Tab-separated table of C-alpha atoms in Angstrom:
chain	number	residue	atom	x	y	z
A	1	UNK	CA	3.451	68.243	-75.621
A	2	UNK	CA	2.462	67.062	-72.469
A	3	UNK	CA	-0.394	64.284	-71.523
A	4	UNK	CA	-2.768	66.505	-70.641
A	5	UNK	CA	-2.420	68.079	-74.462
A	6	UNK	CA	-2.322	65.204	-75.721
A	7	UNK	CA	-5.504	63.695	-73.805
A	8	UNK	CA	-7.508	67.063	-74.711
A	9	UNK	CA	-6.512	66.845	-78.241
A	10	UNK	CA	-7.651	62.802	-78.406
A	11	UNK	CA	-10.955	63.737	-76.705
A	12	UNK	CA	-11.840	66.890	-78.927
A	13	UNK	CA	-10.936	64.976	-82.110
A	14	UNK	CA	-13.038	62.131	-80.540
A	15	UNK	CA	-16.225	64.608	-79.753
A	16	UNK	CA	-15.949	66.102	-83.360
A	17	UNK	CA	-15.711	62.286	-85.026
A	18	UNK	CA	-18.641	61.350	-82.194
A	19	UNK	CA	-20.638	64.217	-84.110
A	20	UNK	CA	-19.530	63.704	-87.660
A	21	UNK	CA	-18.091	60.273	-88.378
A	22	UNK	CA	-15.034	60.054	-90.697
A	23	UNK	CA	-16.007	60.392	-94.431
A	24	UNK	CA	-14.273	57.459	-96.201
A	25	UNK	CA	-13.854	56.730	-99.714
A	26	UNK	CA	-15.454	52.917	-100.720
A	27	UNK	CA	-12.926	51.159	-103.194
A	28	UNK	CA	-13.574	50.906	-107.133
A	29	UNK	CA	-14.372	47.244	-106.493
A	30	UNK	CA	-17.340	48.123	-103.957
A	31	UNK	CA	-18.667	51.160	-106.224
A	32	UNK	CA	-18.321	48.466	-109.275
A	33	UNK	CA	-20.621	45.889	-107.047
A	34	UNK	CA	-23.201	48.683	-106.099
A	35	UNK	CA	-23.717	49.616	-109.956
A	36	UNK	CA	-24.242	46.044	-110.319
A	37	UNK	CA	-26.622	45.474	-108.331
A	38	UNK	CA	-28.324	48.725	-108.094
A	39	UNK	CA	-28.123	50.137	-111.565
A	40	UNK	CA	-30.770	52.854	-111.461
A	41	UNK	CA	-28.812	54.336	-108.665
A	42	UNK	CA	-26.796	57.515	-109.280
A	43	UNK	CA	-23.687	56.704	-106.460
A	44	UNK	CA	-22.256	60.104	-106.747
A	45	UNK	CA	-24.646	61.162	-104.976
A	46	UNK	CA	-24.331	58.736	-101.989
A	47	UNK	CA	-21.528	59.227	-99.353
A	48	UNK	CA	-20.018	57.102	-97.139
A	49	UNK	CA	-19.063	57.333	-93.240
A	50	UNK	CA	-17.374	54.793	-91.016
A	51	UNK	CA	-18.956	55.219	-87.177
A	52	UNK	CA	-22.394	56.208	-86.490
A	53	UNK	CA	-23.978	59.974	-86.165
A	54	UNK	CA	-23.956	60.753	-82.619
A	55	UNK	CA	-28.231	60.051	-82.482
A	56	UNK	CA	-27.816	56.373	-83.696
A	57	UNK	CA	-25.151	55.042	-81.483
A	58	UNK	CA	-26.997	51.844	-80.471
A	59	UNK	CA	-24.736	48.857	-80.941
A	60	UNK	CA	-27.493	47.212	-82.773
A	61	UNK	CA	-27.148	49.104	-85.141
A	62	UNK	CA	-24.499	47.649	-87.600
A	63	UNK	CA	-25.522	50.505	-90.461
A	64	UNK	CA	-27.893	52.962	-91.198
A	65	UNK	CA	-28.876	55.260	-94.037
A	66	UNK	CA	-29.971	58.655	-93.631
A	67	UNK	CA	-30.993	61.940	-96.046
A	68	UNK	CA	-27.969	64.469	-95.649
A	69	UNK	CA	-29.154	67.029	-92.966
A	70	UNK	CA	-27.833	69.662	-95.668
A	71	UNK	CA	-28.882	68.951	-98.954
A	72	UNK	CA	-31.755	68.091	-100.753
A	73	UNK	CA	-30.961	64.720	-103.026
A	74	UNK	CA	-27.933	63.539	-101.301
A	75	UNK	CA	-27.513	60.130	-99.041
A	76	UNK	CA	-25.645	59.359	-96.305
A	77	UNK	CA	-24.624	55.562	-95.392
A	78	UNK	CA	-23.103	55.105	-92.232
A	79	UNK	CA	-21.510	51.996	-90.880
A	80	UNK	CA	-20.575	50.710	-87.541
A	81	UNK	CA	-17.062	50.351	-86.816
A	82	UNK	CA	-17.164	46.977	-85.089
A	83	UNK	CA	-15.168	44.574	-86.652
A	84	UNK	CA	-16.189	43.129	-89.556
A	85	UNK	CA	-19.290	45.269	-90.117
A	86	UNK	CA	-17.319	46.807	-93.064
A	87	UNK	CA	-15.025	44.695	-94.699
A	88	UNK	CA	-15.011	45.036	-98.797
A	89	UNK	CA	-12.268	41.945	-98.401
A	90	UNK	CA	-14.858	39.461	-96.977
A	91	UNK	CA	-18.364	38.663	-98.363
A	92	UNK	CA	-19.721	38.778	-94.402
A	93	UNK	CA	-18.106	42.345	-94.557
A	94	UNK	CA	-20.070	42.973	-97.338
A	95	UNK	CA	-23.830	41.690	-96.398
A	96	UNK	CA	-24.082	45.187	-94.708
A	97	UNK	CA	-23.147	47.642	-96.875
A	98	UNK	CA	-25.244	45.818	-99.328
A	99	UNK	CA	-28.124	45.886	-97.049
A	100	UNK	CA	-27.795	49.530	-96.821
A	101	UNK	CA	-27.159	49.754	-100.766
A	102	UNK	CA	-31.202	48.273	-100.704
A	103	UNK	CA	-32.403	51.007	-98.543
A	104	UNK	CA	-30.689	53.553	-100.890
A	105	UNK	CA	-32.905	52.130	-103.258
A	106	UNK	CA	-36.105	52.263	-101.427
A	107	UNK	CA	-34.984	56.138	-101.150
A	108	UNK	CA	-35.041	56.733	-104.764
A	109	UNK	CA	-38.248	54.521	-104.898
A	110	UNK	CA	-40.255	57.306	-102.749
A	111	UNK	CA	-40.730	60.707	-104.560
A	112	UNK	CA	-36.910	60.211	-106.077
A	113	UNK	CA	-35.626	60.312	-102.794
A	114	UNK	CA	-35.954	64.323	-102.767
A	115	UNK	CA	-36.810	66.490	-99.873
A	116	UNK	CA	-35.210	68.749	-97.123
A	117	UNK	CA	-33.202	66.836	-94.053
A	118	UNK	CA	-35.495	63.835	-92.468
A	119	UNK	CA	-38.315	65.399	-94.306
A	120	UNK	CA	-38.564	62.829	-97.113
A	121	UNK	CA	-41.167	60.296	-97.992
A	122	UNK	CA	-38.740	57.415	-97.115
A	123	UNK	CA	-38.094	58.937	-93.602
A	124	UNK	CA	-41.578	59.846	-93.068
A	125	UNK	CA	-42.803	55.928	-93.864
A	126	UNK	CA	-39.667	54.671	-91.851
A	127	UNK	CA	-40.141	56.786	-88.699
A	128	UNK	CA	-44.001	55.981	-88.770
A	129	UNK	CA	-43.165	52.175	-88.060
A	130	UNK	CA	-40.418	52.809	-85.967
A	131	UNK	CA	-42.874	51.586	-83.091
A	132	UNK	CA	-42.432	48.166	-84.594
A	133	UNK	CA	-38.385	48.376	-84.080
A	134	UNK	CA	-36.049	48.452	-86.605
A	135	UNK	CA	-35.327	44.853	-87.223
A	136	UNK	CA	-37.527	42.593	-89.175
A	137	UNK	CA	-40.933	43.895	-87.343
A	138	UNK	CA	-40.438	46.721	-90.166
A	139	UNK	CA	-41.395	45.825	-93.277
A	140	UNK	CA	-38.720	47.781	-95.203
A	141	UNK	CA	-35.810	46.460	-92.898
A	142	UNK	CA	-37.741	42.741	-93.611
A	143	UNK	CA	-37.169	43.541	-97.262
A	144	UNK	CA	-33.481	44.795	-97.075
A	145	UNK	CA	-32.776	41.787	-94.363
A	146	UNK	CA	-34.088	39.192	-97.113
A	147	UNK	CA	-31.937	40.826	-99.697
A	148	UNK	CA	-28.569	40.502	-97.896
A	149	UNK	CA	-29.522	37.402	-96.678
A	150	UNK	CA	-29.818	35.940	-100.479
A	151	UNK	CA	-26.453	37.903	-101.292
A	152	UNK	CA	-24.736	36.190	-98.131
A	153	UNK	CA	-25.987	32.589	-99.606
A	154	UNK	CA	-24.750	33.692	-102.616
A	155	UNK	CA	-21.328	34.796	-102.002
A	156	UNK	CA	-18.485	32.670	-101.762
A	157	UNK	CA	-15.850	35.064	-102.711
A	158	UNK	CA	-15.738	38.753	-101.969
A	159	UNK	CA	-15.769	41.099	-105.607
A	160	UNK	CA	-12.740	42.659	-103.892
A	161	UNK	CA	-9.439	41.190	-104.216
A	162	UNK	CA	-7.457	42.819	-101.579
A	163	UNK	CA	-4.347	40.989	-102.204
A	164	UNK	CA	-3.381	44.026	-103.623
A	165	UNK	CA	-3.758	47.781	-103.150
A	166	UNK	CA	-5.578	48.815	-103.762
A	167	UNK	CA	-8.289	46.202	-103.502
A	168	UNK	CA	-9.070	45.145	-107.238
A	169	UNK	CA	-12.563	44.102	-108.886
A	170	UNK	CA	-12.811	40.539	-109.080
A	171	UNK	CA	-15.407	40.299	-112.005
A	172	UNK	CA	-15.526	36.892	-112.334
A	173	UNK	CA	-16.962	36.842	-108.277
A	174	UNK	CA	-19.513	39.217	-109.073
A	175	UNK	CA	-20.630	36.998	-112.438
A	176	UNK	CA	-20.977	33.988	-109.904
A	177	UNK	CA	-23.577	35.808	-107.926
A	178	UNK	CA	-25.698	37.140	-110.774
A	179	UNK	CA	-25.532	33.592	-111.994
A	180	UNK	CA	-26.651	32.454	-108.525
A	181	UNK	CA	-29.542	34.738	-108.219
A	182	UNK	CA	-29.833	36.973	-110.933
A	183	UNK	CA	-32.680	38.623	-109.143
A	184	UNK	CA	-30.033	40.209	-106.647
A	185	UNK	CA	-29.530	42.996	-109.974
A	186	UNK	CA	-32.702	45.534	-108.321
A	187	UNK	CA	-34.353	48.194	-109.909
A	188	UNK	CA	-37.421	47.782	-108.392
A	189	UNK	CA	-38.092	47.223	-104.929
A	190	UNK	CA	-41.902	47.254	-105.385
A	191	UNK	CA	-41.942	49.590	-102.339
A	192	UNK	CA	-45.132	52.017	-101.878
A	193	UNK	CA	-45.584	54.689	-100.064
A	194	UNK	CA	-49.296	54.184	-98.974
A	195	UNK	CA	-48.812	50.374	-98.376
A	196	UNK	CA	-45.685	51.399	-96.131
A	197	UNK	CA	-47.724	53.721	-94.576
A	198	UNK	CA	-50.516	51.327	-93.861
A	199	UNK	CA	-48.184	48.864	-92.393
A	200	UNK	CA	-46.534	51.711	-90.601
A	201	UNK	CA	-49.898	53.126	-88.825
A	202	UNK	CA	-50.711	51.111	-85.506
A	203	UNK	CA	-53.486	48.998	-86.401
A	204	UNK	CA	-54.607	50.549	-89.951
A	205	UNK	CA	-53.688	47.366	-91.391
A	206	UNK	CA	-56.018	45.072	-89.392
A	207	UNK	CA	-59.058	47.695	-89.756
A	208	UNK	CA	-58.128	47.853	-93.463
A	209	UNK	CA	-58.681	43.957	-93.794
A	210	UNK	CA	-61.288	43.340	-91.111
A	211	UNK	CA	-63.334	45.779	-93.383
A	212	UNK	CA	-62.463	43.984	-96.419
A	213	UNK	CA	-63.025	40.476	-95.035
A	214	UNK	CA	-66.486	42.169	-93.694
A	215	UNK	CA	-67.617	43.102	-97.271
A	216	UNK	CA	-66.715	39.421	-98.603
A	217	UNK	CA	-68.129	37.597	-96.159
A	218	UNK	CA	-71.832	39.412	-95.964
A	219	UNK	CA	-72.119	38.809	-99.962
A	220	UNK	CA	-70.430	35.710	-99.900
A	221	UNK	CA	-72.796	34.407	-96.870
A	222	UNK	CA	-76.171	35.884	-98.839
A	223	UNK	CA	-74.864	34.211	-102.124
A	224	UNK	CA	-74.702	30.846	-100.448
A	225	UNK	CA	-77.846	31.143	-98.707
A	226	UNK	CA	-79.689	31.794	-102.072
A	227	UNK	CA	-77.711	28.919	-103.614
A	228	UNK	CA	-75.726	30.881	-105.896
A	229	UNK	CA	-72.094	29.611	-106.949
A	230	UNK	CA	-68.992	31.503	-105.808
A	231	UNK	CA	-68.019	31.801	-109.852
A	232	UNK	CA	-72.089	32.947	-110.296
A	233	UNK	CA	-72.591	29.766	-112.800
A	234	UNK	CA	-75.830	29.773	-111.409
A	235	UNK	CA	-77.181	33.409	-111.716
A	236	UNK	CA	-78.472	32.770	-115.433
A	237	UNK	CA	-80.827	30.375	-113.843
A	238	UNK	CA	-82.133	32.237	-111.076
A	239	UNK	CA	-82.949	35.565	-112.921
A	240	UNK	CA	-84.735	33.150	-115.592
A	241	UNK	CA	-86.776	31.714	-112.733
A	242	UNK	CA	-87.502	35.532	-111.512
A	243	UNK	CA	-85.782	34.708	-108.019
A	244	UNK	CA	-86.106	38.243	-107.483
A	245	UNK	CA	-86.759	38.086	-104.017
A	246	UNK	CA	-83.619	35.750	-102.963
A	247	UNK	CA	-81.288	38.131	-105.205
A	248	UNK	CA	-82.898	41.299	-103.986
A	249	UNK	CA	-82.309	40.311	-100.335
A	250	UNK	CA	-78.666	39.357	-101.837
A	251	UNK	CA	-77.796	42.491	-103.243
A	252	UNK	CA	-79.384	44.355	-100.206
A	253	UNK	CA	-77.351	42.857	-97.447
A	254	UNK	CA	-74.209	43.094	-99.764
A	255	UNK	CA	-74.878	46.501	-100.501
A	256	UNK	CA	-75.450	47.447	-96.895
A	257	UNK	CA	-72.609	45.391	-95.414
A	258	UNK	CA	-70.666	46.602	-98.314
A	259	UNK	CA	-71.182	50.179	-97.406
A	260	UNK	CA	-69.809	49.414	-93.897
A	261	UNK	CA	-66.851	47.736	-95.470
A	262	UNK	CA	-66.163	51.062	-97.338
A	263	UNK	CA	-66.661	52.882	-93.983
A	264	UNK	CA	-64.414	50.706	-92.317
A	265	UNK	CA	-61.495	51.126	-94.617
A	266	UNK	CA	-62.068	54.583	-95.004
A	267	UNK	CA	-61.462	54.696	-91.446
A	268	UNK	CA	-58.367	52.960	-91.973
A	269	UNK	CA	-57.583	55.370	-94.268
A	270	UNK	CA	-58.229	58.479	-92.180
A	271	UNK	CA	-56.197	56.925	-89.558
A	272	UNK	CA	-53.333	56.545	-91.833
A	273	UNK	CA	-53.663	60.081	-93.049
A	274	UNK	CA	-53.462	61.064	-89.374
A	275	UNK	CA	-50.725	59.075	-88.696
A	276	UNK	CA	-48.726	59.780	-91.946
A	277	UNK	CA	-49.640	63.965	-90.537
A	278	UNK	CA	-48.044	63.684	-87.121
A	279	UNK	CA	-45.164	62.143	-88.660
A	280	UNK	CA	-44.844	64.488	-91.527
A	281	UNK	CA	-44.745	66.921	-88.596
A	282	UNK	CA	-42.173	64.945	-86.575
A	283	UNK	CA	-39.883	64.803	-89.529
A	284	UNK	CA	-40.109	68.685	-90.175
A	285	UNK	CA	-39.182	69.050	-86.300
A	286	UNK	CA	-36.249	66.836	-86.736
A	287	UNK	CA	-35.215	68.578	-89.986
A	288	UNK	CA	-35.221	71.969	-87.894
A	289	UNK	CA	-33.745	70.660	-84.655
A	290	UNK	CA	-31.021	68.535	-86.108
A	291	UNK	CA	-28.850	71.493	-87.802
A	292	UNK	CA	-29.405	73.241	-84.348
A	293	UNK	CA	-28.476	70.461	-82.213
A	294	UNK	CA	-25.285	69.995	-84.918
A	295	UNK	CA	-24.523	73.600	-84.430
A	296	UNK	CA	-24.738	73.292	-80.307
A	297	UNK	CA	-22.655	70.053	-80.254
A	298	UNK	CA	-19.952	71.876	-83.096
A	299	UNK	CA	-19.409	74.702	-80.738
A	300	UNK	CA	-19.110	72.506	-77.485
A	301	UNK	CA	-16.333	70.786	-79.587
A	302	UNK	CA	-14.951	74.254	-80.632
A	303	UNK	CA	-14.863	75.349	-76.853
A	304	UNK	CA	-12.985	71.964	-76.128
A	305	UNK	CA	-10.582	72.818	-78.732
A	306	UNK	CA	-10.377	76.238	-77.681
A	307	UNK	CA	-9.896	74.476	-73.785
A	308	UNK	CA	-7.314	72.001	-75.796
A	309	UNK	CA	-5.096	75.367	-77.334
A	310	UNK	CA	-4.808	76.878	-73.311
A	311	UNK	CA	-4.073	73.602	-72.020
A	312	UNK	CA	-1.344	73.073	-74.732
A	313	UNK	CA	-0.124	76.372	-74.061
A	314	UNK	CA	-0.031	75.932	-70.593
A	315	UNK	CA	1.891	72.630	-70.949
A	316	UNK	CA	4.261	74.478	-73.439
A	317	UNK	CA	4.885	77.115	-71.270
A	318	UNK	CA	5.347	75.096	-68.585
A	319	UNK	CA	7.623	72.752	-70.008
A	320	UNK	CA	9.723	76.364	-70.741
A	321	UNK	CA	9.562	76.905	-67.213
A	322	UNK	CA	10.072	73.363	-66.333
A	323	UNK	CA	13.495	73.590	-68.391
A	324	UNK	CA	14.386	76.763	-67.168
A	325	UNK	CA	13.944	75.662	-63.512
A	326	UNK	CA	15.933	72.325	-64.420
A	327	UNK	CA	18.618	74.176	-65.952
A	328	UNK	CA	18.354	76.795	-62.491
A	329	UNK	CA	18.681	73.770	-60.669
A	330	UNK	CA	21.875	72.211	-62.461
A	331	UNK	CA	23.291	75.328	-62.125
A	332	UNK	CA	22.891	76.019	-58.609
A	333	UNK	CA	24.242	72.618	-57.806
A	334	UNK	CA	27.173	73.012	-60.152
A	335	UNK	CA	27.473	76.318	-58.371
A	336	UNK	CA	28.181	74.779	-55.062
A	337	UNK	CA	30.132	72.440	-56.318
A	338	UNK	CA	32.200	75.309	-57.393
A	339	UNK	CA	31.633	77.202	-53.938
A	340	UNK	CA	33.040	73.698	-52.152
A	341	UNK	CA	36.095	73.772	-54.330
A	342	UNK	CA	36.453	77.409	-54.057
A	343	UNK	CA	36.107	77.166	-50.239
A	344	UNK	CA	38.801	74.217	-50.083
A	345	UNK	CA	40.966	76.118	-52.591
A	346	UNK	CA	40.764	79.337	-50.499
A	347	UNK	CA	41.202	77.332	-47.130
A	348	UNK	CA	44.687	76.077	-48.550
A	349	UNK	CA	45.770	79.208	-49.930
A	350	UNK	CA	44.912	80.772	-46.333
A	351	UNK	CA	47.425	78.246	-44.646
A	352	UNK	CA	49.794	78.768	-47.344
A	353	UNK	CA	49.858	82.492	-47.040
A	354	UNK	CA	50.111	82.452	-43.546
A	355	UNK	CA	53.226	80.046	-43.765
A	356	UNK	CA	54.599	82.225	-46.274
A	357	UNK	CA	53.669	85.181	-44.390
A	358	UNK	CA	55.691	83.706	-41.090
A	359	UNK	CA	58.691	82.285	-43.122
A	360	UNK	CA	58.703	85.888	-44.332
A	361	UNK	CA	58.690	87.422	-41.184
A	362	UNK	CA	61.539	85.331	-40.058
A	363	UNK	CA	63.531	85.967	-43.024
A	364	UNK	CA	63.359	89.375	-42.446
A	365	UNK	CA	64.167	88.819	-38.747
A	366	UNK	CA	67.356	87.450	-39.949
A	367	UNK	CA	68.258	89.976	-42.453
A	368	UNK	CA	67.255	92.653	-39.882
A	369	UNK	CA	69.954	91.165	-37.322
A	370	UNK	CA	72.580	90.609	-39.671
A	371	UNK	CA	72.452	94.123	-41.167
A	372	UNK	CA	72.608	95.338	-37.179
A	373	UNK	CA	75.949	93.424	-36.941
A	374	UNK	CA	77.101	94.440	-40.044
A	375	UNK	CA	76.256	98.050	-39.092
A	376	UNK	CA	77.811	97.670	-35.698
A	377	UNK	CA	81.115	96.470	-36.899
A	378	UNK	CA	81.012	98.863	-39.482
A	379	UNK	CA	80.551	101.606	-36.873
A	380	UNK	CA	83.263	100.221	-34.526
A	381	UNK	CA	85.904	100.365	-37.732
A	382	UNK	CA	84.482	103.980	-38.894
A	383	UNK	CA	85.445	105.278	-35.017
A	384	UNK	CA	87.907	107.587	-34.313
A	385	UNK	CA	90.948	106.105	-32.353
A	386	UNK	CA	91.127	109.397	-29.773
A	387	UNK	CA	89.342	109.985	-26.618
A	388	UNK	CA	86.858	110.785	-26.356
A	389	UNK	CA	85.880	110.566	-29.799
A	390	UNK	CA	86.590	106.866	-29.687
A	391	UNK	CA	84.379	106.872	-26.561
A	392	UNK	CA	81.084	108.776	-27.765
A	393	UNK	CA	81.437	106.822	-31.513
A	394	UNK	CA	81.614	103.474	-29.516
A	395	UNK	CA	78.740	104.636	-27.208
A	396	UNK	CA	76.897	105.840	-30.433
A	397	UNK	CA	77.606	102.537	-32.377
A	398	UNK	CA	76.082	100.609	-29.854
A	399	UNK	CA	73.013	102.290	-29.050
A	400	UNK	CA	72.393	102.201	-32.555
A	401	UNK	CA	72.736	98.268	-32.630
A	402	UNK	CA	70.244	97.974	-29.737
A	403	UNK	CA	67.849	100.261	-31.759
A	404	UNK	CA	68.312	98.229	-34.657
A	405	UNK	CA	67.821	94.978	-32.840
A	406	UNK	CA	64.634	96.355	-30.987
A	407	UNK	CA	63.390	97.453	-34.426
A	408	UNK	CA	63.820	94.247	-35.934
A	409	UNK	CA	62.408	92.538	-32.929
A	410	UNK	CA	59.273	95.181	-33.313
A	411	UNK	CA	59.127	94.323	-37.118
A	412	UNK	CA	59.037	91.009	-36.768
A	413	UNK	CA	55.991	91.161	-34.123
A	414	UNK	CA	54.063	93.430	-36.220
A	415	UNK	CA	54.707	90.751	-38.975
A	416	UNK	CA	53.671	87.830	-37.292
A	417	UNK	CA	50.645	89.994	-35.773
A	418	UNK	CA	49.751	91.076	-39.866
A	419	UNK	CA	50.349	87.451	-40.813
A	420	UNK	CA	47.896	86.360	-37.926
A	421	UNK	CA	45.314	88.832	-39.256
A	422	UNK	CA	45.828	88.312	-42.446
A	423	UNK	CA	44.721	84.222	-42.296
A	424	UNK	CA	42.102	85.426	-39.597
A	425	UNK	CA	40.273	87.928	-42.659
A	426	UNK	CA	41.257	85.053	-45.029
A	427	UNK	CA	39.448	82.763	-43.294
A	428	UNK	CA	36.598	84.790	-42.549
A	429	UNK	CA	36.299	86.089	-45.617
A	430	UNK	CA	36.187	82.170	-47.113
A	431	UNK	CA	33.465	81.237	-44.527
A	432	UNK	CA	31.397	84.322	-45.407
A	433	UNK	CA	31.588	83.707	-48.840
A	434	UNK	CA	31.219	80.202	-48.921
A	435	UNK	CA	28.238	80.643	-46.602
A	436	UNK	CA	26.975	82.970	-48.840
A	437	UNK	CA	26.803	81.053	-51.509
A	438	UNK	CA	25.560	77.774	-49.658
A	439	UNK	CA	22.759	79.804	-48.746
A	440	UNK	CA	21.893	81.207	-52.352
A	441	UNK	CA	22.121	77.743	-54.061
A	442	UNK	CA	19.919	76.217	-51.117
A	443	UNK	CA	17.414	79.001	-52.006
A	444	UNK	CA	17.844	78.376	-55.523
A	445	UNK	CA	17.839	74.655	-55.014
A	446	UNK	CA	14.592	74.855	-52.979
A	447	UNK	CA	12.539	77.005	-55.942
A	448	UNK	CA	14.020	75.146	-58.855
A	449	UNK	CA	14.789	71.416	-58.033
A	450	UNK	CA	11.347	70.213	-57.255
A	451	UNK	CA	10.621	70.745	-60.872
A	452	UNK	CA	12.833	67.718	-61.743
């Protein structure tokens, strides 16, 4: 195919891969590593892709773990195509896969990762804290980052032996990892949906902590004012001394501030709930819109492929037409050469026919004169020898010779004239044919040879 067809096919393929990155099968050694580090995860429900989804193309994203838009339990892990991000043959190239595997564990610990599309507990909590950014500011990312850092500190040899194809599992490398840090085996990340929401909701953690501190400060302050120790060691003595006024004052102030503390923390809970509802609605909208956008992009890609088919068909047709034009051009050039050769051959034949005609005219003239002489001699011999018969016979013989010579001379003139006319006709016909041939080939070359 032509350059335009190849370019269109490449563009259509790249656009399709931009929408739907290429699904890959991880090597058995990486699956073994996953099953060792995260033994409670069913890795058959996790799919892997080389390339990032169309809505997460930022260069800062090395990998991303997302729910399947069209499933209720499946999870997808996407790896950036940047060099060294996904490389099972090196420890550095395993840090991102291990990091994303930690997110899978977090997924499963929140409502078992169940849901429809983005409408899942993990995504609600994660997106709710997206205002903090996707790096160390996000509590879920911080835990995953710390985990893959510990993995990187302990990994000296990749568990994947890439000296063979396919890569083999190096069990000793996995044993060394666990010997270095047994806590790399994760069955519980300790993630809590409401703790995540408390951290994800802007200001909620601060309000919660301030409410808690207020109650503690009020009670501690009042106890100190009546000399009640933190461990309530002197409480029995005060009760025995019947310091009811001091204790009552303490209880009144502590309960008042405690109520205020509870109200403040209730405010934090309400704010977390509102924030959670907002992001729940957003995840529902995303769950609805993503398939629609995917469909629109898929239709666009389909249109691109249709355009690619048209371009390729046109290029194929053009190549066939061009081949025909080139063949016609070559044929016209060959015909032009043949016309030139034919003209030269005809001009030579015209001259040869002229010379042959003149030669035949001269030969016929000589033969005519010889015949006249022979007839004259024969006439004289056959004449009678008595007068006036002999005189009449001689006269007739002489007249016959004159007529014969005259006819021979006229025949020669006619022969020469005919030879000359034949040459003129031959030259003219040659000129007409060659000029017609030249004009025809000029037109054909003009219409076809530009395609070369």
